[in-house]
Amino acid sequence: QVQLVESGGGLVQPGGSLRLSCKASGLISSIYSMAWYRQAPGEQRNLVAQITMSGRTKYADSVKGRFTISGDNANDTVYLQMNSLKSEDTAVYYCNAEAQTPEVAVYDYWGQGTQVTVSS
């Protein structure tokens, strides 16, 4: 089993910045990618940014140039630096890891989510 623990959410004014962190723990054999998704009330959960263990990144068009995803492979941790935040960035942000354990083949694991609210 893999556990993902997120931190760093909160309330910020438009134009401000936040940094989210997510640490994976458990009996992990390999992590293939980690990502951040977000879900606003009444909407589906959508990909925000993803990073593979080789460092390849992918971003939603709406956050390109404002958000940066980075990873610390040695500590199984992923970060999301969010700058120039807008009200439409308000959502619950979920950490995701595509990982393999000794007992389970590659599987998607999810954190519990952290609230990000952008408001004046």
mmCIF file of C-alpha atoms in Angstrom:
data_model
loop_
_atom_site.group_PDB
_atom_site.id
_atom_site.type_symbol
_atom_site.label_atom_id
_atom_site.label_comp_id
_atom_site.label_asym_id
_atom_site.label_seq_id
_atom_site.Cartn_x
_atom_site.Cartn_y
_atom_site.Cartn_z
ATOM 1 C CA GLN A 1 0.000 0.000 0.000
ATOM 2 C CA VAL A 2 1.182 3.522 -0.799
ATOM 3 C CA GLN A 3 0.177 6.546 1.240
ATOM 4 C CA LEU A 4 0.291 10.093 -0.135
ATOM 5 C CA VAL A 5 0.286 13.025 2.277
ATOM 6 C CA GLU A 6 -0.276 16.519 0.883
ATOM 7 C CA SER A 7 0.457 19.839 2.526
ATOM 8 C CA GLY A 8 0.674 23.510 1.651
ATOM 9 C CA GLY A 9 -2.864 24.476 0.720
ATOM 10 C CA GLY A 10 -4.633 27.518 2.081
ATOM 11 C CA LEU A 11 -6.139 30.898 1.354
ATOM 12 C CA VAL A 12 -4.250 33.324 -0.864
ATOM 13 C CA GLN A 13 -5.099 36.565 -2.626
ATOM 14 C CA PRO A 14 -5.227 36.784 -6.429
ATOM 15 C CA GLY A 15 -1.727 37.176 -7.801
ATOM 16 C CA GLY A 16 -0.211 35.379 -4.831
ATOM 17 C CA SER A 17 1.739 32.153 -4.583
ATOM 18 C CA LEU A 18 1.479 28.817 -2.822
ATOM 19 C CA ARG A 19 3.644 25.701 -2.781
ATOM 20 C CA LEU A 20 2.074 22.295 -2.415
ATOM 21 C CA SER A 21 4.025 19.245 -1.271
ATOM 22 C CA CYS A 22 3.185 15.555 -1.453
ATOM 23 C CA LYS A 23 5.212 12.754 0.068
ATOM 24 C CA ALA A 24 4.711 9.107 -0.801
ATOM 25 C CA SER A 25 5.401 6.409 1.765
ATOM 26 C CA GLY A 26 4.888 2.671 2.183
ATOM 27 C CA LEU A 27 6.373 -0.445 0.630
ATOM 28 C CA ILE A 28 7.184 1.181 -2.691
ATOM 29 C CA SER A 29 9.090 -0.740 -5.337
ATOM 30 C CA SER A 30 8.976 1.935 -7.991
ATOM 31 C CA ILE A 31 7.237 5.214 -8.686
ATOM 32 C CA TYR A 32 6.712 5.881 -12.371
ATOM 33 C CA SER A 33 5.105 9.299 -12.167
ATOM 34 C CA MET A 34 3.568 11.749 -9.741
ATOM 35 C CA ALA A 35 0.998 14.369 -10.517
ATOM 36 C CA TRP A 36 -1.369 16.989 -9.186
ATOM 37 C CA TYR A 37 -5.046 17.029 -10.082
ATOM 38 C CA ARG A 38 -7.703 19.482 -8.972
ATOM 39 C CA GLN A 39 -11.427 19.411 -8.563
ATOM 40 C CA ALA A 40 -13.659 22.457 -8.164
ATOM 41 C CA PRO A 41 -17.199 22.130 -6.782
ATOM 42 C CA GLY A 42 -19.517 20.575 -9.337
ATOM 43 C CA GLU A 43 -16.702 19.790 -11.749
ATOM 44 C CA GLN A 44 -14.702 16.710 -12.607
ATOM 45 C CA ARG A 45 -11.165 16.099 -11.411
ATOM 46 C CA ASN A 46 -8.641 17.332 -13.962
ATOM 47 C CA LEU A 47 -4.906 17.002 -14.407
ATOM 48 C CA VAL A 48 -2.917 20.084 -13.418
ATOM 49 C CA ALA A 49 0.662 18.851 -13.841
ATOM 50 C CA GLN A 50 2.563 15.589 -14.021
ATOM 51 C CA ILE A 51 6.224 14.614 -13.697
ATOM 52 C CA THR A 52 7.799 11.289 -14.546
ATOM 53 C CA MET A 53 10.736 9.883 -12.600
ATOM 54 C CA SER A 54 12.950 10.775 -15.571
ATOM 55 C CA GLY A 55 11.905 14.401 -15.145
ATOM 56 C CA ARG A 56 9.522 14.748 -18.059
ATOM 57 C CA THR A 57 6.707 17.197 -17.266
ATOM 58 C CA LYS A 58 3.245 17.914 -18.585
ATOM 59 C CA TYR A 59 0.907 20.810 -17.723
ATOM 60 C CA ALA A 60 -2.677 21.773 -18.263
ATOM 61 C CA ASP A 61 -2.899 24.697 -20.667
ATOM 62 C CA SER A 62 -4.575 26.828 -17.999
ATOM 63 C CA VAL A 63 -1.522 26.707 -15.702
ATOM 64 C CA LYS A 64 1.373 26.803 -18.175
ATOM 65 C CA GLY A 65 3.799 29.566 -17.294
ATOM 66 C CA ARG A 66 2.353 29.971 -13.789
ATOM 67 C CA PHE A 67 2.762 26.561 -12.127
ATOM 68 C CA THR A 68 5.889 24.442 -11.873
ATOM 69 C CA ILE A 69 6.007 20.796 -10.844
ATOM 70 C CA SER A 70 9.207 19.331 -9.467
ATOM 71 C CA GLY A 71 10.234 16.096 -7.821
ATOM 72 C CA ASP A 72 12.651 14.785 -5.220
ATOM 73 C CA ASN A 73 13.160 11.171 -6.263
ATOM 74 C CA ALA A 74 15.299 10.313 -3.262
ATOM 75 C CA ASN A 75 12.481 11.236 -0.915
ATOM 76 C CA ASP A 76 9.492 10.239 -3.088
ATOM 77 C CA THR A 77 8.179 13.784 -2.889
ATOM 78 C CA VAL A 78 6.593 16.041 -5.472
ATOM 79 C CA TYR A 79 6.037 19.781 -5.299
ATOM 80 C CA LEU A 80 3.763 22.201 -7.102
ATOM 81 C CA GLN A 81 4.833 25.829 -7.101
ATOM 82 C CA MET A 82 1.831 27.971 -7.970
ATOM 83 C CA ASN A 83 2.401 31.606 -8.907
ATOM 84 C CA SER A 84 0.115 34.340 -10.199
ATOM 85 C CA LEU A 85 -2.857 32.554 -8.727
ATOM 86 C CA LYS A 86 -6.322 33.338 -10.038
ATOM 87 C CA SER A 87 -9.755 32.825 -8.548
ATOM 88 C CA GLU A 88 -10.352 30.056 -11.066
ATOM 89 C CA ASP A 89 -7.497 28.090 -9.511
ATOM 90 C CA THR A 90 -9.674 27.580 -6.439
ATOM 91 C CA ALA A 91 -10.181 23.842 -5.967
ATOM 92 C CA VAL A 92 -9.221 20.826 -3.934
ATOM 93 C CA TYR A 93 -5.822 19.686 -5.150
ATOM 94 C CA TYR A 94 -5.076 15.962 -5.115
ATOM 95 C CA CYS A 95 -1.717 14.265 -5.315
ATOM 96 C CA ASN A 96 -1.473 11.185 -7.519
ATOM 97 C CA ALA A 97 1.248 8.571 -7.854
ATOM 98 C CA GLU A 98 1.574 5.782 -10.382
ATOM 99 C CA ALA A 99 3.494 3.242 -8.344
ATOM 100 C CA GLN A 100 4.362 -0.408 -7.926
ATOM 101 C CA THR A 101 4.647 -2.310 -4.643
ATOM 102 C CA PRO A 102 5.937 -5.848 -3.957
ATOM 103 C CA GLU A 103 2.330 -7.076 -3.880
ATOM 104 C CA VAL A 104 0.556 -4.909 -6.434
ATOM 105 C CA ALA A 105 1.374 -4.182 -10.042
ATOM 106 C CA VAL A 106 1.334 -0.602 -11.262
ATOM 107 C CA TYR A 107 -1.586 1.230 -9.682
ATOM 108 C CA ASP A 108 -2.842 4.781 -9.214
ATOM 109 C CA TYR A 109 -2.745 6.062 -5.645
ATOM 110 C CA TRP A 110 -4.400 9.252 -4.389
ATOM 111 C CA GLY A 111 -3.939 11.620 -1.507
ATOM 112 C CA GLN A 112 -6.825 13.013 0.523
ATOM 113 C CA GLY A 113 -6.629 16.440 -1.075
ATOM 114 C CA THR A 114 -5.735 19.918 0.090
ATOM 115 C CA GLN A 115 -7.930 22.986 -0.360
ATOM 116 C CA VAL A 116 -6.583 25.954 -2.310
ATOM 117 C CA THR A 117 -8.728 29.078 -2.192
ATOM 118 C CA VAL A 118 -7.825 32.196 -4.182
ATOM 119 C CA SER A 119 -9.866 35.133 -3.000
ATOM 120 C CA SER A 120 -9.495 38.737 -1.939
#
